[in-house]
């Protein structure tokens, strides 16, 4: 039996350079479902990315920019991408070499299934 | 605060659970980002001291940091039941009501706080921000226009006069943005504008407001980086209904580029990179 989000995360992790894909509670940062490569600390990425996404949502709302969609954090040794649904956020951890454009399109498509 | 201090405070609380040391412990945990533990400490303190205004104030501040704004409002309203002149609660309620879009309530709370502490410049600035938001809400939705205007500049954070290039700080990025519905702002570590401009179509300058609101995102990213093992952050980009936003660290502050939504995200990133070079040269006096 497959978890409700397994097809979604498994399709995302097929991207070259993606190390993990997670469905995370937006309010509490708790992981709902994940497909991770060995060694990826999913719980830390889930909690901290959800927190960053909430902060971006609140800040953008307060600045008059409206609802937040795709978010990407680029760091020295990797990237984290996220797209929020109604109560869930889809989080992808990847290497810097990932094709962000393709990943963004798939994330925006996938997040429609979260609602 | 060092973890040793947290340990010491924890031991003191364990030795005497009825003491008020939970206020220091909860605040220390809140400041270092351990919000779940901080909330537990605060709520336990509220249980033991239900009529202590500062206990509810601690719970409210932790709740606000966790993004639980409804709980924060409830706790700060409880504070005011026990201490009607509690400035921290008024400030907190003003901030949270602003975040919730309850602008009139925000103005009322901040006004009450300013009346109790008329020399607090940050309160006066916050009220100005609320008033500007109220005026903005009464007008049509703002769009970004790269037109010339003067931006409030935090002079104290600028490099020495002799080291600065001879350019108008507000116009520092204008040539990079020419013809685009976009804006670039260089902010210091406190979210204050160092250079750049952000104008609504009605000509009002929104640089200080937008900068203050969005600079917190970079703080959150820095906090996340300490735990994720990915090294330092280089860029944050996110899309909203009205704009694409890109940010990058710049010396002690952050550079922010916002562009109206039809402009592609890749273009926004390129502008960010070019503006970052410009900002670093300007800060270095090159």
mmCIF file of C-alpha atoms in Angstrom:
data_model
loop_
_atom_site.group_PDB
_atom_site.id
_atom_site.type_symbol
_atom_site.label_atom_id
_atom_site.label_comp_id
_atom_site.label_asym_id
_atom_site.label_seq_id
_atom_site.Cartn_x
_atom_site.Cartn_y
_atom_site.Cartn_z
ATOM 1 C CA UNK A 1 0.000 0.000 0.000
ATOM 2 C CA UNK A 2 1.367 3.420 -0.965
ATOM 3 C CA UNK A 3 1.189 6.494 1.257
ATOM 4 C CA UNK A 4 -1.000 9.233 -0.233
ATOM 5 C CA UNK A 5 1.970 11.401 -1.249
ATOM 6 C CA UNK A 6 4.464 8.723 -2.270
ATOM 7 C CA UNK A 7 3.870 9.104 -6.007
ATOM 8 C CA UNK A 8 4.364 12.836 -5.703
ATOM 9 C CA UNK A 9 7.666 12.717 -3.786
ATOM 10 C CA UNK A 10 9.007 9.828 -5.861
ATOM 11 C CA UNK A 11 8.449 11.786 -9.065
ATOM 12 C CA UNK A 12 10.361 14.769 -7.659
ATOM 13 C CA UNK A 13 13.349 12.787 -6.459
ATOM 14 C CA UNK A 14 13.891 11.477 -9.979
ATOM 15 C CA UNK A 15 15.289 14.880 -10.954
ATOM 16 C CA UNK A 16 19.045 14.818 -11.334
ATOM 17 C CA UNK A 17 20.640 16.318 -8.212
ATOM 18 C CA UNK A 18 17.581 16.006 -5.954
ATOM 19 C CA UNK A 19 18.449 14.434 -2.600
ATOM 20 C CA UNK A 20 15.071 14.420 -0.951
ATOM 21 C CA UNK A 21 11.442 15.402 -1.383
ATOM 22 C CA UNK A 22 9.078 15.937 1.522
ATOM 23 C CA UNK A 23 5.518 16.910 2.287
ATOM 24 C CA UNK A 24 5.582 18.990 5.469
ATOM 25 C CA UNK A 25 2.971 20.560 7.721
ATOM 26 C CA UNK A 26 3.111 24.281 7.043
ATOM 27 C CA UNK A 27 2.206 25.374 10.564
ATOM 28 C CA UNK A 28 4.201 22.884 12.622
ATOM 29 C CA UNK A 29 7.071 21.907 10.301
ATOM 30 C CA UNK A 30 6.412 18.221 10.953
ATOM 31 C CA UNK A 31 7.113 15.845 8.098
ATOM 32 C CA UNK A 32 4.040 14.136 6.665
ATOM 33 C CA UNK A 33 5.743 12.058 4.003
ATOM 34 C CA UNK A 34 9.226 11.867 2.522
ATOM 35 C CA UNK A 35 11.404 10.196 -0.059
ATOM 36 C CA UNK A 36 15.003 10.791 0.987
ATOM 37 C CA UNK A 37 18.437 9.620 -0.019
ATOM 38 C CA UNK A 38 20.533 8.103 2.729
ATOM 39 C CA UNK A 39 22.151 10.710 4.968
ATOM 40 C CA UNK A 40 19.653 13.534 4.432
ATOM 41 C CA UNK A 41 18.331 14.865 7.746
ATOM 42 C CA UNK A 42 14.730 15.143 6.652
ATOM 43 C CA UNK A 43 13.320 16.360 9.956
ATOM 44 C CA UNK A 44 15.723 19.323 10.121
ATOM 45 C CA UNK A 45 15.031 20.347 6.529
ATOM 46 C CA UNK A 46 11.296 19.956 7.065
ATOM 47 C CA UNK A 47 11.154 22.088 10.195
ATOM 48 C CA UNK A 48 13.519 24.837 9.073
ATOM 49 C CA UNK A 49 12.196 25.125 5.535
ATOM 50 C CA UNK A 50 8.606 25.316 6.743
ATOM 51 C CA UNK A 51 9.671 28.035 9.153
ATOM 52 C CA UNK A 52 11.445 29.962 6.380
ATOM 53 C CA UNK A 53 8.436 29.572 4.100
ATOM 54 C CA UNK A 54 6.076 30.874 6.793
ATOM 55 C CA UNK A 55 8.376 33.837 7.335
ATOM 56 C CA UNK A 56 8.412 34.598 3.610
ATOM 57 C CA UNK A 57 4.614 34.311 3.519
ATOM 58 C CA UNK A 58 4.137 36.699 6.414
ATOM 59 C CA UNK A 59 6.719 39.179 5.179
ATOM 60 C CA UNK A 60 5.428 39.197 1.605
ATOM 61 C CA UNK A 61 1.879 39.597 2.858
ATOM 62 C CA UNK A 62 2.845 42.476 5.110
ATOM 63 C CA UNK A 63 4.738 44.145 2.267
ATOM 64 C CA UNK A 64 1.615 43.987 0.109
ATOM 65 C CA UNK A 65 2.934 41.382 -2.310
ATOM 66 C CA UNK A 66 0.127 38.861 -1.741
ATOM 67 C CA UNK A 67 0.364 35.084 -1.401
ATOM 68 C CA UNK A 68 3.715 33.301 -1.720
ATOM 69 C CA UNK A 69 4.346 30.569 -4.278
ATOM 70 C CA UNK A 70 7.707 29.080 -5.216
ATOM 71 C CA UNK A 71 10.668 29.728 -2.873
ATOM 72 C CA UNK A 72 14.293 28.781 -3.381
ATOM 73 C CA UNK A 73 17.163 29.060 -0.928
ATOM 74 C CA UNK A 74 20.578 28.764 -2.555
ATOM 75 C CA UNK A 75 23.488 27.987 -0.236
ATOM 76 C CA UNK A 76 27.173 27.206 -0.727
ATOM 77 C CA UNK A 77 26.610 23.451 -0.719
ATOM 78 C CA UNK A 78 23.060 22.938 -1.886
ATOM 79 C CA UNK A 79 19.616 24.283 -2.580
ATOM 80 C CA UNK A 80 16.259 23.975 -0.889
ATOM 81 C CA UNK A 81 13.090 24.631 -2.875
ATOM 82 C CA UNK A 82 9.574 24.860 -1.495
ATOM 83 C CA UNK A 83 6.033 25.517 -2.633
ATOM 84 C CA UNK A 84 3.148 25.863 -0.209
ATOM 85 C CA UNK A 85 -0.338 24.437 -0.495
ATOM 86 C CA UNK A 86 -3.219 25.210 1.822
ATOM 87 C CA UNK A 87 -1.807 23.574 4.974
ATOM 88 C CA UNK A 88 1.159 21.714 3.571
ATOM 89 C CA UNK A 89 4.416 22.696 1.967
ATOM 90 C CA UNK A 90 6.333 20.639 -0.543
ATOM 91 C CA UNK A 91 10.074 20.744 0.192
ATOM 92 C CA UNK A 92 12.875 19.534 -2.062
ATOM 93 C CA UNK A 93 16.533 19.327 -0.999
ATOM 94 C CA UNK A 94 19.023 19.260 -3.848
ATOM 95 C CA UNK A 95 22.554 19.795 -4.996
ATOM 96 C CA UNK A 96 23.508 23.131 -6.523
ATOM 97 C CA UNK A 97 23.732 21.538 -10.001
ATOM 98 C CA UNK A 98 19.990 20.777 -10.168
ATOM 99 C CA UNK A 99 17.952 22.233 -13.052
ATOM 100 C CA UNK A 100 15.902 24.686 -10.998
ATOM 101 C CA UNK A 101 13.656 25.652 -13.884
ATOM 102 C CA UNK A 102 12.443 22.101 -14.422
ATOM 103 C CA UNK A 103 12.143 21.494 -10.716
ATOM 104 C CA UNK A 104 10.088 24.663 -10.259
ATOM 105 C CA UNK A 105 7.626 23.645 -12.954
ATOM 106 C CA UNK A 106 7.192 20.185 -11.424
ATOM 107 C CA UNK A 107 6.843 21.593 -7.918
ATOM 108 C CA UNK A 108 4.131 24.019 -8.996
ATOM 109 C CA UNK A 109 2.345 21.167 -10.752
ATOM 110 C CA UNK A 110 2.744 18.847 -7.769
ATOM 111 C CA UNK A 111 1.522 21.337 -5.195
ATOM 112 C CA UNK A 112 -1.895 21.370 -6.848
ATOM 113 C CA UNK A 113 -2.253 17.773 -5.665
ATOM 114 C CA UNK A 114 -1.634 18.797 -2.064
ATOM 115 C CA UNK A 115 -4.818 20.840 -1.808
ATOM 116 C CA UNK B 1 23.252 33.625 25.429
ATOM 117 C CA UNK B 2 25.506 30.570 25.690
ATOM 118 C CA UNK B 3 24.098 27.098 26.191
ATOM 119 C CA UNK B 4 25.881 27.027 29.556
ATOM 120 C CA UNK B 5 23.651 29.879 30.674
ATOM 121 C CA UNK B 6 20.561 28.000 29.537
ATOM 122 C CA UNK B 7 21.769 24.963 31.455
ATOM 123 C CA UNK B 8 22.343 27.058 34.574
ATOM 124 C CA UNK B 9 18.890 28.601 34.322
ATOM 125 C CA UNK B 10 17.333 25.181 33.709
ATOM 126 C CA UNK B 11 19.041 23.807 36.806
ATOM 127 C CA UNK B 12 17.884 26.774 38.854
ATOM 128 C CA UNK B 13 14.309 26.227 37.694
ATOM 129 C CA UNK B 14 14.515 22.514 38.396
ATOM 130 C CA UNK B 15 15.765 23.267 41.914
ATOM 131 C CA UNK B 16 12.913 25.698 42.530
ATOM 132 C CA UNK B 17 10.044 25.215 40.055
ATOM 133 C CA UNK B 18 8.044 28.040 41.627
ATOM 134 C CA UNK B 19 10.764 30.654 41.020
ATOM 135 C CA UNK B 20 10.509 33.326 38.353
ATOM 136 C CA UNK B 21 13.720 32.198 36.673
ATOM 137 C CA UNK B 22 11.520 30.655 33.971
ATOM 138 C CA UNK B 23 11.160 34.181 32.554
ATOM 139 C CA UNK B 24 14.913 34.401 31.868
ATOM 140 C CA UNK B 25 15.092 30.799 30.679
ATOM 141 C CA UNK B 26 12.176 31.174 28.282
ATOM 142 C CA UNK B 27 13.598 34.400 26.886
ATOM 143 C CA UNK B 28 17.051 32.817 26.439
ATOM 144 C CA UNK B 29 15.532 29.873 24.605
ATOM 145 C CA UNK B 30 13.415 32.204 22.467
ATOM 146 C CA UNK B 31 16.429 34.291 21.497
ATOM 147 C CA UNK B 32 18.422 31.274 20.384
ATOM 148 C CA UNK B 33 15.488 29.908 18.366
ATOM 149 C CA UNK B 34 14.469 26.941 20.527
ATOM 150 C CA UNK B 35 10.854 27.981 20.209
ATOM 151 C CA UNK B 36 9.158 24.682 21.081
ATOM 152 C CA UNK B 37 11.079 24.400 24.342
ATOM 153 C CA UNK B 38 10.620 28.106 25.038
ATOM 154 C CA UNK B 39 6.855 27.728 24.631
ATOM 155 C CA UNK B 40 6.768 24.788 27.040
ATOM 156 C CA UNK B 41 8.712 26.800 29.620
ATOM 157 C CA UNK B 42 6.458 29.817 29.148
ATOM 158 C CA UNK B 43 3.203 27.848 29.391
ATOM 159 C CA UNK B 44 4.411 26.036 32.489
ATOM 160 C CA UNK B 45 5.189 29.433 33.966
ATOM 161 C CA UNK B 46 1.716 30.679 33.068
ATOM 162 C CA UNK B 47 0.206 27.633 34.809
ATOM 163 C CA UNK B 48 2.155 28.326 37.992
ATOM 164 C CA UNK B 49 1.734 32.109 37.879
ATOM 165 C CA UNK B 50 -1.551 32.746 36.048
ATOM 166 C CA UNK B 51 -1.817 36.334 37.262
ATOM 167 C CA UNK B 52 1.755 37.298 36.397
ATOM 168 C CA UNK B 53 1.662 39.643 33.402
ATOM 169 C CA UNK B 54 5.276 38.939 32.415
ATOM 170 C CA UNK B 55 4.558 35.210 32.170
ATOM 171 C CA UNK B 56 1.799 35.852 29.636
ATOM 172 C CA UNK B 57 4.077 38.363 27.872
ATOM 173 C CA UNK B 58 6.757 35.685 27.489
ATOM 174 C CA UNK B 59 4.202 33.203 26.141
ATOM 175 C CA UNK B 60 2.973 35.836 23.693
ATOM 176 C CA UNK B 61 6.451 36.661 22.387
ATOM 177 C CA UNK B 62 7.282 32.999 21.863
ATOM 178 C CA UNK B 63 3.934 32.426 20.148
ATOM 179 C CA UNK B 64 4.562 35.404 17.859
ATOM 180 C CA UNK B 65 7.982 34.038 16.913
ATOM 181 C CA UNK B 66 6.370 30.685 16.116
ATOM 182 C CA UNK B 67 3.905 32.431 13.846
ATOM 183 C CA UNK B 68 0.976 31.560 16.120
ATOM 184 C CA UNK B 69 -0.430 35.058 16.000
ATOM 185 C CA UNK B 70 -3.858 34.199 17.453
ATOM 186 C CA UNK B 71 -2.258 32.778 20.591
ATOM 187 C CA UNK B 72 0.054 35.794 20.800
ATOM 188 C CA UNK B 73 -2.928 38.149 20.683
ATOM 189 C CA UNK B 74 -4.756 36.154 23.373
ATOM 190 C CA UNK B 75 -1.723 36.166 25.686
ATOM 191 C CA UNK B 76 -1.024 39.883 25.246
ATOM 192 C CA UNK B 77 -4.685 40.702 25.862
ATOM 193 C CA UNK B 78 -4.374 38.720 29.094
ATOM 194 C CA UNK B 79 -1.304 40.780 29.987
ATOM 195 C CA UNK B 80 -3.361 43.952 29.629
ATOM 196 C CA UNK B 81 -6.007 42.568 31.990
ATOM 197 C CA UNK B 82 -3.408 42.376 34.746
ATOM 198 C CA UNK B 83 -1.192 45.297 33.682
ATOM 199 C CA UNK B 84 -3.120 47.790 31.525
ATOM 200 C CA UNK B 85 -0.009 49.967 31.042
ATOM 201 C CA UNK B 86 2.265 47.130 29.894
ATOM 202 C CA UNK B 87 4.160 48.738 26.992
ATOM 203 C CA UNK B 88 5.557 45.433 25.753
ATOM 204 C CA UNK B 89 2.055 44.044 25.348
ATOM 205 C CA UNK B 90 0.880 47.159 23.533
ATOM 206 C CA UNK B 91 3.888 46.991 21.208
ATOM 207 C CA UNK B 92 3.382 43.293 20.611
ATOM 208 C CA UNK B 93 -0.322 43.702 19.899
ATOM 209 C CA UNK B 94 0.483 46.567 17.554
ATOM 210 C CA UNK B 95 2.952 44.412 15.660
ATOM 211 C CA UNK B 96 0.704 41.357 15.459
ATOM 212 C CA UNK B 97 -2.401 43.335 14.507
ATOM 213 C CA UNK B 98 -0.343 44.923 11.732
ATOM 214 C CA UNK B 99 0.688 41.470 10.542
ATOM 215 C CA UNK B 100 -2.943 40.357 10.604
ATOM 216 C CA UNK B 101 -3.999 43.395 8.601
ATOM 217 C CA UNK B 102 -5.943 44.871 11.534
ATOM 218 C CA UNK B 103 -4.415 48.257 10.887
ATOM 219 C CA UNK B 104 -6.775 50.360 13.012
ATOM 220 C CA UNK B 105 -6.190 48.083 16.029
ATOM 221 C CA UNK B 106 -2.445 48.214 15.381
ATOM 222 C CA UNK B 107 -2.549 52.015 15.379
ATOM 223 C CA UNK B 108 -4.548 52.097 18.593
ATOM 224 C CA UNK B 109 -2.158 49.800 20.483
ATOM 225 C CA UNK B 110 0.953 51.572 19.237
ATOM 226 C CA UNK B 111 -0.607 54.927 20.038
ATOM 227 C CA UNK B 112 -1.268 53.797 23.608
ATOM 228 C CA UNK B 113 2.328 52.599 23.894
ATOM 229 C CA UNK B 114 3.669 55.891 22.564
ATOM 230 C CA UNK B 115 1.492 57.843 24.997
ATOM 231 C CA UNK B 116 3.082 55.899 27.844
ATOM 232 C CA UNK B 117 6.584 56.288 26.433
ATOM 233 C CA UNK B 118 6.677 59.402 24.195
ATOM 234 C CA UNK B 119 10.454 59.301 23.751
ATOM 235 C CA UNK B 120 10.487 55.902 22.047
ATOM 236 C CA UNK B 121 11.459 56.730 18.466
ATOM 237 C CA UNK B 122 10.796 53.178 17.285
ATOM 238 C CA UNK B 123 7.141 53.538 18.301
ATOM 239 C CA UNK B 124 6.781 56.784 16.398
ATOM 240 C CA UNK B 125 8.299 55.117 13.338
ATOM 241 C CA UNK B 126 5.976 52.124 13.717
ATOM 242 C CA UNK B 127 2.935 54.396 13.880
ATOM 243 C CA UNK B 128 4.077 56.128 10.713
ATOM 244 C CA UNK B 129 4.326 52.737 9.045
ATOM 245 C CA UNK B 130 0.788 51.845 10.139
ATOM 246 C CA UNK B 131 -0.529 55.194 8.936
ATOM 247 C CA UNK B 132 1.160 54.685 5.578
ATOM 248 C CA UNK B 133 -0.386 51.222 5.333
ATOM 249 C CA UNK B 134 -3.813 52.638 6.149
ATOM 250 C CA UNK B 135 -3.420 55.229 3.410
ATOM 251 C CA UNK B 136 -2.157 52.582 1.032
ATOM 252 C CA UNK B 137 -5.125 50.338 1.788
ATOM 253 C CA UNK B 138 -7.428 53.175 0.810
ATOM 254 C CA UNK B 139 -5.776 53.540 -2.566
ATOM 255 C CA UNK B 140 -5.557 51.209 -5.509
ATOM 256 C CA UNK B 141 -3.057 48.347 -5.378
ATOM 257 C CA UNK B 142 0.454 49.714 -5.648
ATOM 258 C CA UNK B 143 2.758 48.742 -8.464
ATOM 259 C CA UNK B 144 6.448 49.309 -8.699
ATOM 260 C CA UNK B 145 7.795 52.225 -10.681
ATOM 261 C CA UNK B 146 11.446 53.003 -10.966
ATOM 262 C CA UNK B 147 11.220 56.767 -10.801
ATOM 263 C CA UNK B 148 13.509 59.148 -8.989
ATOM 264 C CA UNK B 149 12.810 59.999 -5.373
ATOM 265 C CA UNK B 150 14.613 60.424 -2.083
ATOM 266 C CA UNK B 151 14.915 57.362 0.170
ATOM 267 C CA UNK B 152 15.300 57.587 3.945
ATOM 268 C CA UNK B 153 18.936 56.727 4.528
ATOM 269 C CA UNK B 154 20.446 55.276 7.691
ATOM 270 C CA UNK B 155 23.477 57.542 7.723
ATOM 271 C CA UNK B 156 25.074 55.881 10.726
ATOM 272 C CA UNK B 157 25.486 52.633 8.823
ATOM 273 C CA UNK B 158 27.126 54.178 5.788
ATOM 274 C CA UNK B 159 30.821 53.771 5.102
ATOM 275 C CA UNK B 160 33.009 56.822 5.682
ATOM 276 C CA UNK B 161 32.205 59.783 3.433
ATOM 277 C CA UNK B 162 35.616 59.693 1.825
ATOM 278 C CA UNK B 163 35.254 56.052 0.898
ATOM 279 C CA UNK B 164 31.835 56.376 -0.751
ATOM 280 C CA UNK B 165 31.364 56.791 -4.457
ATOM 281 C CA UNK B 166 29.936 60.165 -5.417
ATOM 282 C CA UNK B 167 26.439 58.950 -6.246
ATOM 283 C CA UNK B 168 22.982 59.608 -4.864
ATOM 284 C CA UNK B 169 22.247 56.632 -2.559
ATOM 285 C CA UNK B 170 18.651 56.510 -3.722
ATOM 286 C CA UNK B 171 19.728 56.294 -7.363
ATOM 287 C CA UNK B 172 22.442 53.676 -6.871
ATOM 288 C CA UNK B 173 20.661 50.951 -8.861
ATOM 289 C CA UNK B 174 18.546 53.055 -11.211
ATOM 290 C CA UNK B 175 20.501 52.297 -14.369
ATOM 291 C CA UNK B 176 20.268 48.530 -13.695
ATOM 292 C CA UNK B 177 16.499 48.762 -13.436
ATOM 293 C CA UNK B 178 15.756 51.295 -16.144
ATOM 294 C CA UNK B 179 12.585 50.507 -18.060
ATOM 295 C CA UNK B 180 11.640 47.645 -15.731
ATOM 296 C CA UNK B 181 8.892 47.599 -13.132
ATOM 297 C CA UNK B 182 11.354 46.715 -10.429
ATOM 298 C CA UNK B 183 13.185 48.087 -7.415
ATOM 299 C CA UNK B 184 16.424 47.354 -5.566
ATOM 300 C CA UNK B 185 17.195 48.128 -1.949
ATOM 301 C CA UNK B 186 20.376 47.766 0.064
ATOM 302 C CA UNK B 187 19.487 47.203 3.720
ATOM 303 C CA UNK B 188 21.648 47.156 6.807
ATOM 304 C CA UNK B 189 21.509 44.421 9.453
ATOM 305 C CA UNK B 190 18.584 46.168 11.148
ATOM 306 C CA UNK B 191 16.501 46.296 7.972
ATOM 307 C CA UNK B 192 17.087 50.018 7.466
ATOM 308 C CA UNK B 193 17.592 51.357 3.964
ATOM 309 C CA UNK B 194 21.155 52.196 2.961
ATOM 310 C CA UNK B 195 20.572 52.736 -0.751
ATOM 311 C CA UNK B 196 17.987 52.257 -3.461
ATOM 312 C CA UNK B 197 14.367 53.271 -3.778
ATOM 313 C CA UNK B 198 10.904 51.725 -3.980
ATOM 314 C CA UNK B 199 8.076 53.890 -5.181
ATOM 315 C CA UNK B 200 4.370 53.232 -5.546
ATOM 316 C CA UNK B 201 2.616 54.624 -8.594
ATOM 317 C CA UNK B 202 1.254 57.475 -6.513
ATOM 318 C CA UNK B 203 4.830 58.598 -5.832
ATOM 319 C CA UNK B 204 4.967 57.567 -2.187
ATOM 320 C CA UNK B 205 8.202 55.997 -1.101
ATOM 321 C CA UNK B 206 7.720 52.498 0.342
ATOM 322 C CA UNK B 207 11.408 51.598 0.655
ATOM 323 C CA UNK B 208 11.551 51.679 4.442
ATOM 324 C CA UNK B 209 8.331 49.664 4.831
ATOM 325 C CA UNK B 210 9.163 47.011 2.257
ATOM 326 C CA UNK B 211 12.742 46.719 3.479
ATOM 327 C CA UNK B 212 11.686 46.305 7.098
ATOM 328 C CA UNK B 213 9.127 43.645 6.226
ATOM 329 C CA UNK B 214 11.349 41.553 3.976
ATOM 330 C CA UNK B 215 14.659 41.779 5.807
ATOM 331 C CA UNK B 216 13.339 39.271 8.349
ATOM 332 C CA UNK B 217 13.417 36.566 5.690
ATOM 333 C CA UNK B 218 17.199 36.744 5.535
ATOM 334 C CA UNK B 219 17.397 36.469 9.336
ATOM 335 C CA UNK B 220 15.319 33.304 9.163
ATOM 336 C CA UNK B 221 17.569 31.925 6.420
ATOM 337 C CA UNK B 222 20.688 32.588 8.493
ATOM 338 C CA UNK B 223 19.105 30.737 11.406
ATOM 339 C CA UNK B 224 18.259 27.768 9.186
ATOM 340 C CA UNK B 225 21.783 27.641 7.764
ATOM 341 C CA UNK B 226 23.246 27.019 11.200
ATOM 342 C CA UNK B 227 21.443 23.673 11.325
ATOM 343 C CA UNK B 228 21.292 22.425 7.749
ATOM 344 C CA UNK B 229 24.972 21.921 6.976
ATOM 345 C CA UNK B 230 24.760 23.611 3.575
ATOM 346 C CA UNK B 231 27.208 26.408 4.319
ATOM 347 C CA UNK B 232 26.242 30.067 4.140
ATOM 348 C CA UNK B 233 23.219 31.166 2.141
ATOM 349 C CA UNK B 234 23.850 32.994 -1.119
ATOM 350 C CA UNK B 235 20.415 33.800 -2.484
ATOM 351 C CA UNK B 236 16.765 33.533 -1.611
ATOM 352 C CA UNK B 237 14.201 33.969 -4.317
ATOM 353 C CA UNK B 238 10.456 33.680 -3.972
ATOM 354 C CA UNK B 239 7.447 34.422 -6.063
ATOM 355 C CA UNK B 240 4.308 36.073 -4.806
ATOM 356 C CA UNK B 241 1.056 37.104 -6.451
ATOM 357 C CA UNK B 242 2.336 40.603 -7.183
ATOM 358 C CA UNK B 243 6.111 40.335 -7.348
ATOM 359 C CA UNK B 244 9.192 38.194 -7.636
ATOM 360 C CA UNK B 245 11.676 38.859 -4.842
ATOM 361 C CA UNK B 246 15.376 38.001 -4.753
ATOM 362 C CA UNK B 247 17.742 38.580 -1.834
ATOM 363 C CA UNK B 248 21.461 38.113 -1.232
ATOM 364 C CA UNK B 249 23.727 38.850 1.721
ATOM 365 C CA UNK B 250 25.873 41.940 1.335
ATOM 366 C CA UNK B 251 28.551 42.592 3.960
ATOM 367 C CA UNK B 252 26.592 43.271 7.154
ATOM 368 C CA UNK B 253 23.239 43.596 5.464
ATOM 369 C CA UNK B 254 21.172 42.311 2.618
ATOM 370 C CA UNK B 255 20.394 43.343 -0.932
ATOM 371 C CA UNK B 256 16.831 42.962 -2.115
ATOM 372 C CA UNK B 257 15.399 43.152 -5.624
ATOM 373 C CA UNK B 258 11.645 43.089 -6.214
ATOM 374 C CA UNK B 259 10.080 43.023 -9.651
ATOM 375 C CA UNK B 260 6.495 43.077 -10.831
ATOM 376 C CA UNK B 261 5.303 39.548 -11.527
ATOM 377 C CA UNK B 262 5.407 39.468 -15.349
ATOM 378 C CA UNK B 263 9.189 39.889 -15.190
ATOM 379 C CA UNK B 264 10.799 36.419 -15.323
ATOM 380 C CA UNK B 265 12.466 35.060 -12.187
ATOM 381 C CA UNK B 266 15.727 34.460 -14.059
ATOM 382 C CA UNK B 267 15.919 38.126 -15.004
ATOM 383 C CA UNK B 268 15.367 39.124 -11.388
ATOM 384 C CA UNK B 269 18.296 36.941 -10.351
ATOM 385 C CA UNK B 270 20.550 38.558 -12.948
ATOM 386 C CA UNK B 271 19.583 42.007 -11.711
ATOM 387 C CA UNK B 272 20.307 40.860 -8.156
ATOM 388 C CA UNK B 273 23.805 39.688 -9.101
ATOM 389 C CA UNK B 274 24.634 42.927 -10.902
ATOM 390 C CA UNK B 275 23.168 45.025 -8.106
ATOM 391 C CA UNK B 276 25.189 43.034 -5.567
ATOM 392 C CA UNK B 277 28.417 43.900 -7.388
ATOM 393 C CA UNK B 278 27.335 47.535 -7.433
ATOM 394 C CA UNK B 279 26.454 47.535 -3.745
ATOM 395 C CA UNK B 280 29.716 45.921 -2.663
ATOM 396 C CA UNK B 281 31.716 48.395 -4.729
ATOM 397 C CA UNK B 282 29.747 51.293 -3.270
ATOM 398 C CA UNK B 283 30.157 50.066 0.296
ATOM 399 C CA UNK B 284 33.843 49.565 -0.305
ATOM 400 C CA UNK B 285 34.263 52.950 -1.883
ATOM 401 C CA UNK B 286 35.582 51.432 -5.112
#
